[in-house]
Amino acid sequence: MRRFMDPFEELRRMQERIGRLFEEFEPRYAAYTIPVDVIDEDDRIRVVAELPGFDKKDIEVYVEDSDLVIRAERKEEEEEVRKNYIRKERRYGETYRRIAIPMEVEVDKITAKYNNGILEVILPKSEKERKVIKID
């Protein structure tokens, strides 16, 4: 039996391979992708994202073009820049994740909370009912 090939899964794997390649040569240039779980619950979509080490004030969440966007930035302290490192692996800079919202949601009722490195975003599903059209 032949499996259906998901092109997006292939792209994700390719991105991971490229990231590992960069890590081998220079760890600080490796891309950091925000890992997320998207859960379809009865009346809402719940997105759980791992953002360890970020301050709440440095995380931005918004909806754009039917996508949920999570953006976070970790700034390097000036005194950290001047240190004479033997090895430096902690990542600084901006990371970004765009997640397609699979159905209509009540944008004005979206909530988010951040605790212990975990961001949880609740997207209430739209209560609009689809209209069934009678065929004559």
mmCIF file of C-alpha atoms in Angstrom:
data_model
loop_
_atom_site.group_PDB
_atom_site.id
_atom_site.type_symbol
_atom_site.label_atom_id
_atom_site.label_comp_id
_atom_site.label_asym_id
_atom_site.label_seq_id
_atom_site.Cartn_x
_atom_site.Cartn_y
_atom_site.Cartn_z
ATOM 1 C CA MET A 1 0.000 0.000 0.000
ATOM 2 C CA ARG A 2 1.413 3.375 -1.000
ATOM 3 C CA ARG A 3 1.256 6.317 1.415
ATOM 4 C CA PHE A 4 0.047 9.751 0.374
ATOM 5 C CA MET A 5 2.965 12.161 0.310
ATOM 6 C CA ASP A 6 2.303 15.423 2.148
ATOM 7 C CA PRO A 7 4.376 18.188 0.487
ATOM 8 C CA PHE A 8 4.232 20.362 3.619
ATOM 9 C CA GLU A 9 5.618 17.532 5.728
ATOM 10 C CA GLU A 10 8.445 17.162 3.220
ATOM 11 C CA LEU A 11 9.154 20.912 3.429
ATOM 12 C CA ARG A 12 9.208 20.732 7.245
ATOM 13 C CA ARG A 13 11.693 17.857 7.144
ATOM 14 C CA MET A 14 13.856 19.756 4.673
ATOM 15 C CA GLN A 15 13.794 22.825 6.938
ATOM 16 C CA GLU A 16 14.887 20.672 9.894
ATOM 17 C CA ARG A 17 17.768 19.177 7.875
ATOM 18 C CA ILE A 18 18.956 22.621 6.791
ATOM 19 C CA GLY A 19 18.705 23.843 10.395
ATOM 20 C CA ARG A 20 20.824 20.926 11.616
ATOM 21 C CA LEU A 21 23.380 21.668 8.903
ATOM 22 C CA PHE A 22 23.694 25.267 10.117
ATOM 23 C CA GLU A 23 23.937 24.076 13.735
ATOM 24 C CA GLU A 24 26.911 21.888 12.878
ATOM 25 C CA PHE A 25 28.872 24.844 11.524
ATOM 26 C CA GLU A 26 27.661 27.695 13.695
ATOM 27 C CA PRO A 27 25.017 27.067 16.386
ATOM 28 C CA ARG A 28 24.081 30.732 16.781
ATOM 29 C CA TYR A 29 22.840 30.907 13.154
ATOM 30 C CA ALA A 30 20.480 27.959 13.470
ATOM 31 C CA ALA A 31 16.812 28.817 12.990
ATOM 32 C CA TYR A 32 14.451 28.411 15.921
ATOM 33 C CA THR A 33 10.924 27.403 15.005
ATOM 34 C CA ILE A 34 8.271 27.741 17.674
ATOM 35 C CA PRO A 35 6.857 24.249 18.341
ATOM 36 C CA VAL A 36 3.051 24.276 18.540
ATOM 37 C CA ASP A 37 0.114 21.955 19.120
ATOM 38 C CA VAL A 38 -3.211 22.931 17.524
ATOM 39 C CA ILE A 39 -6.179 21.223 19.182
ATOM 40 C CA ASP A 40 -9.756 21.227 17.848
ATOM 41 C CA GLU A 41 -12.065 21.280 20.865
ATOM 42 C CA ASP A 42 -15.884 21.443 20.886
ATOM 43 C CA ASP A 43 -16.384 25.180 20.690
ATOM 44 C CA ARG A 44 -12.835 26.430 20.244
ATOM 45 C CA ILE A 45 -9.405 25.906 18.761
ATOM 46 C CA ARG A 46 -6.581 25.793 21.322
ATOM 47 C CA VAL A 47 -3.007 26.535 20.302
ATOM 48 C CA VAL A 48 -0.218 25.649 22.720
ATOM 49 C CA ALA A 49 3.243 27.008 21.868
ATOM 50 C CA GLU A 50 6.588 26.467 23.573
ATOM 51 C CA LEU A 51 8.460 29.733 24.127
ATOM 52 C CA PRO A 52 10.938 29.032 26.943
ATOM 53 C CA GLY A 53 13.121 31.882 28.114
ATOM 54 C CA PHE A 54 11.013 34.697 26.675
ATOM 55 C CA ASP A 55 9.466 37.506 28.703
ATOM 56 C CA LYS A 56 5.727 38.006 28.245
ATOM 57 C CA LYS A 57 6.338 41.578 27.060
ATOM 58 C CA ASP A 58 8.485 40.261 24.189
ATOM 59 C CA ILE A 59 5.744 38.031 22.729
ATOM 60 C CA GLU A 60 3.197 39.278 20.204
ATOM 61 C CA VAL A 61 0.108 37.345 19.066
ATOM 62 C CA TYR A 62 -2.253 38.504 16.316
ATOM 63 C CA VAL A 63 -4.514 37.299 13.502
ATOM 64 C CA GLU A 64 -3.655 38.208 9.928
ATOM 65 C CA ASP A 65 -5.215 36.837 6.727
ATOM 66 C CA SER A 66 -6.925 33.908 8.512
ATOM 67 C CA ASP A 67 -3.658 32.925 10.203
ATOM 68 C CA LEU A 68 -2.631 33.101 13.840
ATOM 69 C CA VAL A 69 0.785 34.744 14.068
ATOM 70 C CA ILE A 70 3.109 34.319 17.047
ATOM 71 C CA ARG A 71 6.189 36.511 17.110
ATOM 72 C CA ALA A 72 8.759 36.675 19.912
ATOM 73 C CA GLU A 73 12.091 38.388 20.387
ATOM 74 C CA ARG A 74 14.874 37.735 22.866
ATOM 75 C CA LYS A 75 17.347 40.605 23.046
ATOM 76 C CA GLU A 76 20.935 40.094 24.057
ATOM 77 C CA GLU A 77 22.028 42.264 26.977
ATOM 78 C CA GLU A 78 24.844 44.660 26.119
ATOM 79 C CA GLU A 79 27.065 43.287 28.897
ATOM 80 C CA GLU A 80 26.594 39.788 27.393
ATOM 81 C CA VAL A 81 27.898 41.044 24.032
ATOM 82 C CA ARG A 82 31.193 42.189 25.559
ATOM 83 C CA LYS A 83 32.015 38.900 27.331
ATOM 84 C CA ASN A 84 34.835 36.725 26.066
ATOM 85 C CA TYR A 85 32.918 33.516 25.301
ATOM 86 C CA ILE A 86 34.537 30.133 24.884
ATOM 87 C CA ARG A 87 31.227 28.703 23.671
ATOM 88 C CA LYS A 88 27.966 30.528 23.016
ATOM 89 C CA GLU A 89 24.829 28.504 22.195
ATOM 90 C CA ARG A 90 21.916 30.522 23.577
ATOM 91 C CA ARG A 91 19.924 32.104 20.785
ATOM 92 C CA TYR A 92 18.913 35.723 20.573
ATOM 93 C CA GLY A 93 16.826 37.563 18.048
ATOM 94 C CA GLU A 94 13.357 37.152 16.636
ATOM 95 C CA THR A 95 11.362 34.004 16.004
ATOM 96 C CA TYR A 96 8.057 33.780 14.200
ATOM 97 C CA ARG A 97 5.351 31.220 13.535
ATOM 98 C CA ARG A 98 2.290 31.518 11.268
ATOM 99 C CA ILE A 99 -0.475 28.954 11.822
ATOM 100 C CA ALA A 100 -3.409 28.576 9.433
ATOM 101 C CA ILE A 101 -6.717 28.762 11.288
ATOM 102 C CA PRO A 102 -8.755 25.856 9.898
ATOM 103 C CA MET A 103 -12.188 27.463 10.407
ATOM 104 C CA GLU A 104 -13.889 30.759 11.168
ATOM 105 C CA VAL A 105 -13.257 32.064 14.669
ATOM 106 C CA GLU A 106 -14.488 35.000 16.741
ATOM 107 C CA VAL A 107 -11.399 37.186 16.355
ATOM 108 C CA ASP A 108 -12.536 39.726 18.956
ATOM 109 C CA LYS A 109 -12.877 36.954 21.586
ATOM 110 C CA ILE A 110 -9.419 35.385 21.209
ATOM 111 C CA THR A 111 -7.479 35.149 24.479
ATOM 112 C CA ALA A 112 -3.874 34.289 25.270
ATOM 113 C CA LYS A 113 -1.896 33.541 28.408
ATOM 114 C CA TYR A 114 1.776 32.844 28.988
ATOM 115 C CA ASN A 115 3.100 30.867 31.950
ATOM 116 C CA ASN A 116 6.388 29.012 32.534
ATOM 117 C CA GLY A 117 7.452 29.194 28.880
ATOM 118 C CA ILE A 118 4.110 27.968 27.507
ATOM 119 C CA LEU A 119 1.827 30.241 25.481
ATOM 120 C CA GLU A 120 -1.806 29.130 25.231
ATOM 121 C CA VAL A 121 -4.097 30.853 22.729
ATOM 122 C CA ILE A 122 -7.849 30.171 22.733
ATOM 123 C CA LEU A 123 -9.734 30.890 19.504
ATOM 124 C CA PRO A 124 -13.518 30.573 19.993
ATOM 125 C CA LYS A 125 -15.186 29.049 16.940
ATOM 126 C CA SER A 126 -17.627 31.244 15.055
ATOM 127 C CA GLU A 127 -21.249 30.529 15.851
ATOM 128 C CA LYS A 128 -22.319 31.266 12.295
ATOM 129 C CA GLU A 129 -24.250 28.325 11.012
ATOM 130 C CA ARG A 130 -23.881 27.300 7.446
ATOM 131 C CA LYS A 131 -26.922 27.798 5.316
ATOM 132 C CA VAL A 132 -28.231 24.712 3.582
ATOM 133 C CA ILE A 133 -29.525 25.512 0.119
ATOM 134 C CA LYS A 134 -32.440 23.508 -1.177
ATOM 135 C CA ILE A 135 -31.948 22.146 -4.663
ATOM 136 C CA ASP A 136 -34.980 22.408 -6.949
#
